[in-house]
mmCIF file of C-alpha atoms and ligand atoms in Angstrom:
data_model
loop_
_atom_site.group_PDB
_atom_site.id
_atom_site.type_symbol
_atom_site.label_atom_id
_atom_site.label_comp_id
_atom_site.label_asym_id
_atom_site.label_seq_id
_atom_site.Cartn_x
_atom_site.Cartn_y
_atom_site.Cartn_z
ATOM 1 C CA UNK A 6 -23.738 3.923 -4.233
ATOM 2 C CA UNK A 7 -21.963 7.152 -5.737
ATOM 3 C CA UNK A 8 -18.639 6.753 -4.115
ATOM 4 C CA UNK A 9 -16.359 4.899 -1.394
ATOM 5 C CA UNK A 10 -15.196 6.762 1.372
ATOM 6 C CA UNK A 11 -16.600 4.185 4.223
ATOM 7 C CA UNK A 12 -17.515 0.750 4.723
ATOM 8 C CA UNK A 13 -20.756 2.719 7.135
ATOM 9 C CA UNK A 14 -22.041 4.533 3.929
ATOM 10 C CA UNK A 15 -22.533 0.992 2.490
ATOM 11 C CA UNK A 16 -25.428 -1.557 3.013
ATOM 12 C CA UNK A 17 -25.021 -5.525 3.535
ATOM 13 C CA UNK A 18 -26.863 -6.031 0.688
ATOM 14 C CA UNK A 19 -24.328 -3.418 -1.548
ATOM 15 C CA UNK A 20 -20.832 -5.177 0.231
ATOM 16 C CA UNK A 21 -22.528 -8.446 -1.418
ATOM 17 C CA UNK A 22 -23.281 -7.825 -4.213
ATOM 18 C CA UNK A 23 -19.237 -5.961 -4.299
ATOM 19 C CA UNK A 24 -18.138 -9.458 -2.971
ATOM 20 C CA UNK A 25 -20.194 -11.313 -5.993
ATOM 21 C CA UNK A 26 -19.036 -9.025 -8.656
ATOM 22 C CA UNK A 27 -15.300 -9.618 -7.121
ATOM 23 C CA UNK A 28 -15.451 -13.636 -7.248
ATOM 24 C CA UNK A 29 -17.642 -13.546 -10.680
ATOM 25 C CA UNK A 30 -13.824 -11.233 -12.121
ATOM 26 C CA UNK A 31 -11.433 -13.299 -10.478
ATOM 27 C CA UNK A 32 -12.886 -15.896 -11.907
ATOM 28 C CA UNK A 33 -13.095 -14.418 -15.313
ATOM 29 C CA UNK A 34 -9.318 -13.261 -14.773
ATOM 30 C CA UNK A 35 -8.329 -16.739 -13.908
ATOM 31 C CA UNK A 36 -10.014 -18.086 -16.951
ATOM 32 C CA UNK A 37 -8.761 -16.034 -19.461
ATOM 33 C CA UNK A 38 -11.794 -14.177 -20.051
ATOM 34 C CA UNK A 39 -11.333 -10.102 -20.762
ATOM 35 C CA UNK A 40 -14.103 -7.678 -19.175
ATOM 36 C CA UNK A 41 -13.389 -4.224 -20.485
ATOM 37 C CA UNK A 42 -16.426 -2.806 -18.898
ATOM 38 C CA UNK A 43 -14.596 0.430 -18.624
ATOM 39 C CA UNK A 44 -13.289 1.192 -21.767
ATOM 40 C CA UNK A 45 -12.228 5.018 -22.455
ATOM 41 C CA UNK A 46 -12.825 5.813 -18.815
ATOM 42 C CA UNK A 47 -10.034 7.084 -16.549
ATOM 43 C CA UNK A 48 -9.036 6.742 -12.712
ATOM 44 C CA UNK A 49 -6.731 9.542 -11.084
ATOM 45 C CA UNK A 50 -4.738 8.141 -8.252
ATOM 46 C CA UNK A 51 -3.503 10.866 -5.434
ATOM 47 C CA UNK A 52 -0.863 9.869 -3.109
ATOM 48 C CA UNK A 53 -0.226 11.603 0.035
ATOM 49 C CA UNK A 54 1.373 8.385 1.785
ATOM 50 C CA UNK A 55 3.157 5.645 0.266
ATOM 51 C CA UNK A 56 1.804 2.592 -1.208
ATOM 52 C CA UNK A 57 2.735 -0.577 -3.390
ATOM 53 C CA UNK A 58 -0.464 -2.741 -3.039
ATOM 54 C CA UNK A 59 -3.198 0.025 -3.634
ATOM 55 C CA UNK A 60 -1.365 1.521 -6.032
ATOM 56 C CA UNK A 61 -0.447 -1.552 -7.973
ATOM 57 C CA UNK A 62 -3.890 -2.934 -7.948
ATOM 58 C CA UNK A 63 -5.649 -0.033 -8.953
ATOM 59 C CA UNK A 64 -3.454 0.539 -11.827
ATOM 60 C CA UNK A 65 -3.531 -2.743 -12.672
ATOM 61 C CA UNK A 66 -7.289 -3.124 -12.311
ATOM 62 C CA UNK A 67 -8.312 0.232 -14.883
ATOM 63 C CA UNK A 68 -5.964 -1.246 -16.957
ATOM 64 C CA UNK A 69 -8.056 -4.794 -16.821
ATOM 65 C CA UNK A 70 -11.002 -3.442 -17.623
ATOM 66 C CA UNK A 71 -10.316 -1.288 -20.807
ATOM 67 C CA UNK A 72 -9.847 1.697 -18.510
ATOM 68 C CA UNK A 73 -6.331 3.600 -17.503
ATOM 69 C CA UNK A 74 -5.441 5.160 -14.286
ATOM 70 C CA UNK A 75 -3.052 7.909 -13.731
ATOM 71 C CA UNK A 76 -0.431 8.189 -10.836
ATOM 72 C CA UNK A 77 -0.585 11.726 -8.784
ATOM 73 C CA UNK A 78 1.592 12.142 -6.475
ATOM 74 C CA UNK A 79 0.640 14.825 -4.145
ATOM 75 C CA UNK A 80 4.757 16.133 -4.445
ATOM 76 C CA UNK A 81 4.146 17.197 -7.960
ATOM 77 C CA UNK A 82 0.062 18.270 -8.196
ATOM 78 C CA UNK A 83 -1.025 21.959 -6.265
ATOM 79 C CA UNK A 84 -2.891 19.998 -3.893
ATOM 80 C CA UNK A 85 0.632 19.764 -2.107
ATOM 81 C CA UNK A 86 1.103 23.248 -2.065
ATOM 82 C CA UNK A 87 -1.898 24.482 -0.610
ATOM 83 C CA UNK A 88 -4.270 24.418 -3.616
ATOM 84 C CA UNK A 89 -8.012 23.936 -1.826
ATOM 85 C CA UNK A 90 -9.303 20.536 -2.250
ATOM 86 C CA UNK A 91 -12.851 22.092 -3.016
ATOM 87 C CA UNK A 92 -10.939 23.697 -6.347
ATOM 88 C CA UNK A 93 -8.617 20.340 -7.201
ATOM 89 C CA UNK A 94 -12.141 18.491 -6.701
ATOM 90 C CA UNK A 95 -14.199 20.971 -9.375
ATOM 91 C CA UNK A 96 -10.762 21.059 -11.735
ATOM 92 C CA UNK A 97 -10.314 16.864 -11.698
ATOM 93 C CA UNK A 98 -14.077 16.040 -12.196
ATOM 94 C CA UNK A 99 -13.986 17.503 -15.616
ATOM 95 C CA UNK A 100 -10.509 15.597 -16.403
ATOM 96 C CA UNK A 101 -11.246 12.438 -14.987
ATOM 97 C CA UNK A 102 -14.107 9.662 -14.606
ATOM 98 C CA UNK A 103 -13.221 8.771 -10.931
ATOM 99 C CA UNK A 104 -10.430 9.620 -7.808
ATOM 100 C CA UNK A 105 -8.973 7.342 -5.870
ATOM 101 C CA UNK A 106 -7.178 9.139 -3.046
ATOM 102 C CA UNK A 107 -4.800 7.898 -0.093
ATOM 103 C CA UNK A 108 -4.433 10.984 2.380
ATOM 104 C CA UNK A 109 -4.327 11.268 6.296
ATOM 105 C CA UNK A 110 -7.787 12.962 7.117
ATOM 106 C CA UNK A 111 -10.908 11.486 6.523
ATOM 107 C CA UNK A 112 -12.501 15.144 5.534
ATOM 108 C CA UNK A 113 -10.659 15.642 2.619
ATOM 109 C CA UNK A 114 -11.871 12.754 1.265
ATOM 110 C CA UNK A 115 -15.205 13.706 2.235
ATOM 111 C CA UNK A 116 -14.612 16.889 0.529
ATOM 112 C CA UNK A 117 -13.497 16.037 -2.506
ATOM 113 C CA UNK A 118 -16.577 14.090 -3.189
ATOM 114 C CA UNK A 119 -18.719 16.590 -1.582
ATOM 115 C CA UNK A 120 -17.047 19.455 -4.194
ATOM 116 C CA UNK A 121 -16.148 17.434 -7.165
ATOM 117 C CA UNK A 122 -18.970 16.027 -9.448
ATOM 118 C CA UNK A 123 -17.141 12.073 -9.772
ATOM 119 C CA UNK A 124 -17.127 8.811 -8.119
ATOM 120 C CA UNK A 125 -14.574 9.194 -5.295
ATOM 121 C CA UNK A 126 -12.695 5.754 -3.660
ATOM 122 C CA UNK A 127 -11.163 5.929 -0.209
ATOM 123 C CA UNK A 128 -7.820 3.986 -0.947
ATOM 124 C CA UNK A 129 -6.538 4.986 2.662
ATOM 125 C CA UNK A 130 -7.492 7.548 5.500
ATOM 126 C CA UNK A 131 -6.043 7.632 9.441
ATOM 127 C CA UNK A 132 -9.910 6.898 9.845
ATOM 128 C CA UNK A 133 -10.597 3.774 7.549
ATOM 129 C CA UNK A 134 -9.577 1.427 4.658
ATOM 130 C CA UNK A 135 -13.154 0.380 3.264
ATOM 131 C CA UNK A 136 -10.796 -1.170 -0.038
ATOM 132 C CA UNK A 137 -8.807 -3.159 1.809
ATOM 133 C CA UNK A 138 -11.709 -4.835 4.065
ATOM 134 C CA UNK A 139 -13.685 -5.589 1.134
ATOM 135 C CA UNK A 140 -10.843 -7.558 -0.222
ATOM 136 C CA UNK A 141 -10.491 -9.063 3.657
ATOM 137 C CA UNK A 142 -14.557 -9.872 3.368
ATOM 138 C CA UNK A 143 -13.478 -11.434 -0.113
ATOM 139 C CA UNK A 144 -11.171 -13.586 1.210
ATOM 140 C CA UNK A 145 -12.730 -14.965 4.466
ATOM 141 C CA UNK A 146 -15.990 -15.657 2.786
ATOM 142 C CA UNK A 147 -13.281 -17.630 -0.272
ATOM 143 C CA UNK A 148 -12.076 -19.906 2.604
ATOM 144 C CA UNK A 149 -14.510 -19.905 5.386
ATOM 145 C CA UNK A 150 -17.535 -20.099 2.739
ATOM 146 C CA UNK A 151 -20.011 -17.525 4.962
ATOM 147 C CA UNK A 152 -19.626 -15.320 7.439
ATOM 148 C CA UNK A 153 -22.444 -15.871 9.910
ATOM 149 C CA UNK A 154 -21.753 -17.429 12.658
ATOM 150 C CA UNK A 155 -17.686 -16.916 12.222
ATOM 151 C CA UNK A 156 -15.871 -14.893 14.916
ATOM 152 C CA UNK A 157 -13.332 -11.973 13.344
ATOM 153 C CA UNK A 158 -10.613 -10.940 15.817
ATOM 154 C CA UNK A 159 -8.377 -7.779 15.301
ATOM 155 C CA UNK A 160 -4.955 -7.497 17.341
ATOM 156 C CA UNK A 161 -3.490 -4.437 17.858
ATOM 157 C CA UNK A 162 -3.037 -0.484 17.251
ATOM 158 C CA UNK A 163 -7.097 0.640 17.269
ATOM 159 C CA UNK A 164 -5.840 1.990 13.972
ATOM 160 C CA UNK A 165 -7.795 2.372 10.362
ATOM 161 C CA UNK A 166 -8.156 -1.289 9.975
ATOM 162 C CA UNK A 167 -9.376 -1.889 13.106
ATOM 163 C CA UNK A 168 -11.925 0.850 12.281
ATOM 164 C CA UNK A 169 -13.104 -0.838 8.825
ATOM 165 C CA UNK A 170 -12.639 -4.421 10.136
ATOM 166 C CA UNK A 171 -15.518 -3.584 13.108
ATOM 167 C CA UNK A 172 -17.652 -2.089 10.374
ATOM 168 C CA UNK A 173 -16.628 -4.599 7.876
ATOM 169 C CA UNK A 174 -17.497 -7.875 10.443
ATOM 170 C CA UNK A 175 -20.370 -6.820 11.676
ATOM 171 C CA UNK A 176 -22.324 -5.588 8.985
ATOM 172 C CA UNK A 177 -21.830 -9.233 7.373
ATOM 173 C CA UNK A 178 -23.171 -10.610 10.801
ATOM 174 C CA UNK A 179 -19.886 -12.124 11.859
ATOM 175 C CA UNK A 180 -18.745 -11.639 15.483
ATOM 176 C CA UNK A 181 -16.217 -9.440 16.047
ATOM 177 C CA UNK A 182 -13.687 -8.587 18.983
ATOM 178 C CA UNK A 183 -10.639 -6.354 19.658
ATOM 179 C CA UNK A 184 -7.785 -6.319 21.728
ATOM 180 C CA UNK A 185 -6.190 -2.882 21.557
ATOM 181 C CA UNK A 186 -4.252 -1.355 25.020
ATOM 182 C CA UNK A 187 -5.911 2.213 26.995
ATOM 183 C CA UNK A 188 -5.260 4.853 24.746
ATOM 184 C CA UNK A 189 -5.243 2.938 21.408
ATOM 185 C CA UNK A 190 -8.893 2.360 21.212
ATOM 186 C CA UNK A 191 -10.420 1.964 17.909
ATOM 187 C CA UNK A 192 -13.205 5.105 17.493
ATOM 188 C CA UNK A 193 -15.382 5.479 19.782
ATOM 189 C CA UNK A 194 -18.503 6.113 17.769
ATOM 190 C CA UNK A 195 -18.055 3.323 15.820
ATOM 191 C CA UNK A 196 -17.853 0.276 18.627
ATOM 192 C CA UNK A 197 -20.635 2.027 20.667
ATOM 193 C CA UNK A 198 -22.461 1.462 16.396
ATOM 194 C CA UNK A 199 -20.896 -2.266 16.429
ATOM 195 C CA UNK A 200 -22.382 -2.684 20.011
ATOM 196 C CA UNK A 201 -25.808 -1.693 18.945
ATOM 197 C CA UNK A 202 -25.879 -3.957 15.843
ATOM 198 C CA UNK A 203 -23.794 -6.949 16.678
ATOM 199 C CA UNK A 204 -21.595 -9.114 18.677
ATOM 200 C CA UNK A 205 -18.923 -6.538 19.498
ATOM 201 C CA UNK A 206 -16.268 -6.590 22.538
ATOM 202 C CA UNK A 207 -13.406 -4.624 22.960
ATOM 203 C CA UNK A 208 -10.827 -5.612 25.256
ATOM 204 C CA UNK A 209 -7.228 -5.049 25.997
ATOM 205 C CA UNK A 210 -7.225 -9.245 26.680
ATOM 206 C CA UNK A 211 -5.450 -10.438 23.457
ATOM 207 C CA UNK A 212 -6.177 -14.139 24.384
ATOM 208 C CA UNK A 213 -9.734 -13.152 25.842
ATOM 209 C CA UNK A 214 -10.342 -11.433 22.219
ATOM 210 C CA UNK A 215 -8.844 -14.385 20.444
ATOM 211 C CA UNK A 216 -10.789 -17.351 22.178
ATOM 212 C CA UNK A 217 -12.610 -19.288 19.101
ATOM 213 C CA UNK A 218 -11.975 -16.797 16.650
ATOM 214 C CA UNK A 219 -12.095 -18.273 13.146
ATOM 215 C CA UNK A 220 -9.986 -15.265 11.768
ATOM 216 C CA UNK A 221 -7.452 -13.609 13.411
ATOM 217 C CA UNK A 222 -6.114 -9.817 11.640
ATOM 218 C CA UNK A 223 -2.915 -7.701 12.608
ATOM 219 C CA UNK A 224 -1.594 -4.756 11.651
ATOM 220 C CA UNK A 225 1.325 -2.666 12.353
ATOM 221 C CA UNK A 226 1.633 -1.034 15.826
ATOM 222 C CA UNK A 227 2.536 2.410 13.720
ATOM 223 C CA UNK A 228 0.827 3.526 10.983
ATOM 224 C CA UNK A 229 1.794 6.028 8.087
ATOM 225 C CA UNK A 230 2.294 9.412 9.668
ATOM 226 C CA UNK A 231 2.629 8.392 13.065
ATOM 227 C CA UNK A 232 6.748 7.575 12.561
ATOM 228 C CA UNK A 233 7.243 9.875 15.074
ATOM 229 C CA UNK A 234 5.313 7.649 17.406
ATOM 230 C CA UNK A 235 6.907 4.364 16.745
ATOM 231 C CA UNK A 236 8.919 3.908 19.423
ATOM 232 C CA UNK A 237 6.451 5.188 22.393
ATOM 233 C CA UNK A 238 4.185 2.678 20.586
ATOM 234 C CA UNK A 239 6.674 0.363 20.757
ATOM 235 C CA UNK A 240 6.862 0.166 24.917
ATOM 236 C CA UNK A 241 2.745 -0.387 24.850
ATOM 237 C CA UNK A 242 2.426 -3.389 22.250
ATOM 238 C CA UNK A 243 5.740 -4.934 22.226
ATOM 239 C CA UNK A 244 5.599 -8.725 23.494
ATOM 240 C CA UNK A 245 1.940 -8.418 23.771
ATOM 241 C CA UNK A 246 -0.019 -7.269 20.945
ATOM 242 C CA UNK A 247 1.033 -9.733 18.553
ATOM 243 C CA UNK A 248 -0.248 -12.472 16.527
ATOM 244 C CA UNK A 249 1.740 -15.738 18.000
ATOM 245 C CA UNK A 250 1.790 -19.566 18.689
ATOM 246 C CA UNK A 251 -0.494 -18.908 21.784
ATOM 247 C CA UNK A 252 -2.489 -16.408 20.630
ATOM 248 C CA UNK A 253 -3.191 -19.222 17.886
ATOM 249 C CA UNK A 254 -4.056 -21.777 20.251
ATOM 250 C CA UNK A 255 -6.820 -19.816 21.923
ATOM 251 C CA UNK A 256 -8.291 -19.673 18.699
ATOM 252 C CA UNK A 257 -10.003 -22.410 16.402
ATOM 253 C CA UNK A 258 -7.648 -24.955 15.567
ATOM 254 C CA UNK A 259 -8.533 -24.065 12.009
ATOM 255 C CA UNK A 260 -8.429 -20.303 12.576
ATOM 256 C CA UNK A 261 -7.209 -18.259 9.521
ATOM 257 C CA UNK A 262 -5.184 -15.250 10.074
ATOM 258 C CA UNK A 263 -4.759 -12.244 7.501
ATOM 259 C CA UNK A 264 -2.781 -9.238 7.677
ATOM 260 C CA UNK A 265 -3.436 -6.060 5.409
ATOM 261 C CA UNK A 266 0.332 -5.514 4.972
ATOM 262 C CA UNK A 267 3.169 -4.421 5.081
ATOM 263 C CA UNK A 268 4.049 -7.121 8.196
ATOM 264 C CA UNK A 269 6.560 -6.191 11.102
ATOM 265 C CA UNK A 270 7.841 -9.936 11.585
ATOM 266 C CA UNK A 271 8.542 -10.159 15.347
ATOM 267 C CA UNK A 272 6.407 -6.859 16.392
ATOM 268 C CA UNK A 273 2.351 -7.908 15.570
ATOM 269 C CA UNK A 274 2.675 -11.229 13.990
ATOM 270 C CA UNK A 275 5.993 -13.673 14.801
ATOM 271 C CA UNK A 276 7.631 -14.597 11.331
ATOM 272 C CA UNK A 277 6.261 -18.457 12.526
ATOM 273 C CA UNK A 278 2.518 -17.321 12.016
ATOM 274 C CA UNK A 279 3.141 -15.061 9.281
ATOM 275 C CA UNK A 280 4.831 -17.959 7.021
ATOM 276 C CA UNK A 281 2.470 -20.642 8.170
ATOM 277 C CA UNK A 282 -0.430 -18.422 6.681
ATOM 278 C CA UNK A 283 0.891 -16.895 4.168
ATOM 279 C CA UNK A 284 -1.014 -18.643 1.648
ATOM 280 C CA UNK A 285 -4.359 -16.837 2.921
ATOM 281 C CA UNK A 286 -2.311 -13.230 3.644
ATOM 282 C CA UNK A 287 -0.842 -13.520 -0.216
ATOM 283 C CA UNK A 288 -4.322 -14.844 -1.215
ATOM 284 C CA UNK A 289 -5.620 -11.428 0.725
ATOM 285 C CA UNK A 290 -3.502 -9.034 -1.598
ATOM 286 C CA UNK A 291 -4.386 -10.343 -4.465
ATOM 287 C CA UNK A 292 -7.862 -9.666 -3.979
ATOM 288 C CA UNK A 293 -7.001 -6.558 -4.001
ATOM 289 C CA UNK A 294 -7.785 -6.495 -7.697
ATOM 290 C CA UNK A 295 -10.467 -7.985 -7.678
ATOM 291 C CA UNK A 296 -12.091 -6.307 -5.044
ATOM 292 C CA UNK A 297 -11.577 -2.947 -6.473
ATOM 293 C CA UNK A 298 -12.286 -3.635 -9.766
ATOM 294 C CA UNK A 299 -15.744 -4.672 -8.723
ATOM 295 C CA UNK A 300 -15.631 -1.072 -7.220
ATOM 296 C CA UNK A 301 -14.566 0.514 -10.117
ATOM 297 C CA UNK A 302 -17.272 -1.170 -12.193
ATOM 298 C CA UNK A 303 -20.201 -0.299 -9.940
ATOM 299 C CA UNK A 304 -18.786 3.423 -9.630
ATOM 300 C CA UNK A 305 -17.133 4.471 -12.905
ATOM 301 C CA UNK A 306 -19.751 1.638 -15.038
ATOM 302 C CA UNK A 307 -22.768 4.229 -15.278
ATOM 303 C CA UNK A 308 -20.906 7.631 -14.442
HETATM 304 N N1 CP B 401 -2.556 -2.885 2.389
HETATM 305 C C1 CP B 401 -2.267 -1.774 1.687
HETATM 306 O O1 CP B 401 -3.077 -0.858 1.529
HETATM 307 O O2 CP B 401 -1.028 -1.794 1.146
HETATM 308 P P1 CP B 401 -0.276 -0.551 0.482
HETATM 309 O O3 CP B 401 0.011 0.437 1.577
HETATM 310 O O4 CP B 401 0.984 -1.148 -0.099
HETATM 311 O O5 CP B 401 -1.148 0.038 -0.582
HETATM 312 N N1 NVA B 402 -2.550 1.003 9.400
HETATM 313 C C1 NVA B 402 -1.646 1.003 8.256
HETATM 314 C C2 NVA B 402 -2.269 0.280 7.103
HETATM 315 C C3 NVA B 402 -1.397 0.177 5.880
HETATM 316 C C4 NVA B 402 -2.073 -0.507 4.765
HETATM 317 C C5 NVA B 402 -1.296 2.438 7.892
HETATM 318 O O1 NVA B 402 -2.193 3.282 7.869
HETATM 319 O O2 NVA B 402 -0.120 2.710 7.649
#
């Protein structure tokens, strides 16, 4: 594993042993026990769309693990003025030990790993969110204890999360369905993938999609970039693509739901839900951290 930029580029066995390494510092954090397995090595952070938990965590996490991290916002570096990515790539490999970069298209990610010479990390794309589901994997395996067998249900836009959740679910062997409406499928490519290697079903039947789930995930019916969109969007999910008491009840009465965040209350998930699981949705961010620090270590360790 040389960088990030998918949950597909990833094996079962390599999410595990992510997952492992995440519980093994979390529980190191939690017990007061430092791991500066990075020490002198440093993270640069690009920013083309907003962000409090990714950028937070990240920060946070270099700074855990002897490391630092530096903030680029892609107002102040050339990249924002139309310096080539294949030049910004070659020019921060030789400054930095590893990018993390939140843009809109999945190729420039690509690129910069392709061009630069240093780990690269996918902390957002229009395409995916491989950080994020690892910390979601984290989580459901921390409360459900194993994923085989266990049903994963998304609700909503056929967005990024949707993308890395399918991915995500059913390389750990869980089942996993979505209810998105016509014309907000999740990629094509990757549920025809999800129908050749799992339990997959796409439907635009929330309840259908929901029945026995163990884990039900949301996310916001417009995503960063499509403002524009939001209230078009609005018309197709409202009253219908949410998380609520009766999409609950069509899942297993011990059903977990989790929520990448930021939350719309009253547009994917009713403040109701939201509040009585926000243990396990506040649990989600903060593994975060963990998740990515077990990143950082397995990219940035060795580099
Ligand atoms: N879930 C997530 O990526 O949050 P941020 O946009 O705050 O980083
Ligand atoms: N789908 C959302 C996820 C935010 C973490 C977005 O891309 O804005």
């Amino acid at each position: 594993m040389k960088h990030l930029l998918k949950l597909q580029d990833l094996t079962q066995k390599e999410i595990l042993e992510l997952l492992n390494m995440a519980d093994q510092l979390k529980f190191e954090k939690k017990n007061g026990i430092a791991h500066h397995h990075l020490t002198g090595k440093t993270l640069g952070m690009i920013f083309q769309k907003s962000s409090t938990r990714t950028r937070v965590s990240f920060e946070v996490g270099m700074y855990e693990l002897g490391g630092c991290a530096m903030f680029l916002s892609s107002h102040d570096l050339q990249i924002g003025r139309g310096e080539p990515v294949q030049d910004t790539a070659r020019v921060l490999s030789r400054f930095l030990d590893g990018i993390m970069i939140r843009t809109f298209a999945q190729k420039e990610v690509e690129d910069l790993a392709k061009y630069g010479s240093i780990p690269v990390i996918n902390g957002l794309t229009d395409y995916a969110h491989p950080c994020q589901v690892l910390a979601d994997l984290m989580t459901i395996r921390e409360i459900k204890h194993s994923f085989a067998g266990r049903k994963l249900c998304f609700v909503g836009d056929g967005n990024n999360m949707a993308n890395s959740l399918i991915v995500g679910g059913i390389k750990m062997g869980m089942e996993v369905s979505v209810a998105c409406p016509e014309g907000y499928l999740p990629d094509q490519e990757l549920c025809h993938w999800a129908k050749e290697n799992g339990t997959f079903t796409c439907t635009p039947d929330v309840l259908a999609a929901a029945e026995g789930a163990d884990v039900l995930y949301t996310d916001v019916w417009a995503s960063m970039g499509q403002e524009d969109e939001a209230a078009g969007r609005r018309q197709v999910f409202e009253g219908v693509y949410q998380i609520n008491d009766r999409v609950m009840a069509a899942a297993k009465p011990d059903a977990m739901v989790l929520h990448c965040l930021p939350a719309h209350r009253e547009e994917e998930i009713t403040a109701k839900v939201f509040e009585a699981h926000a243990g396990e949705i506040f649990e989600e961010a903060e593994n975060r951290l963990h998740a990515q620090k077990a990143v950082l270590v397995k990219l940035l360790k060795d580099s």
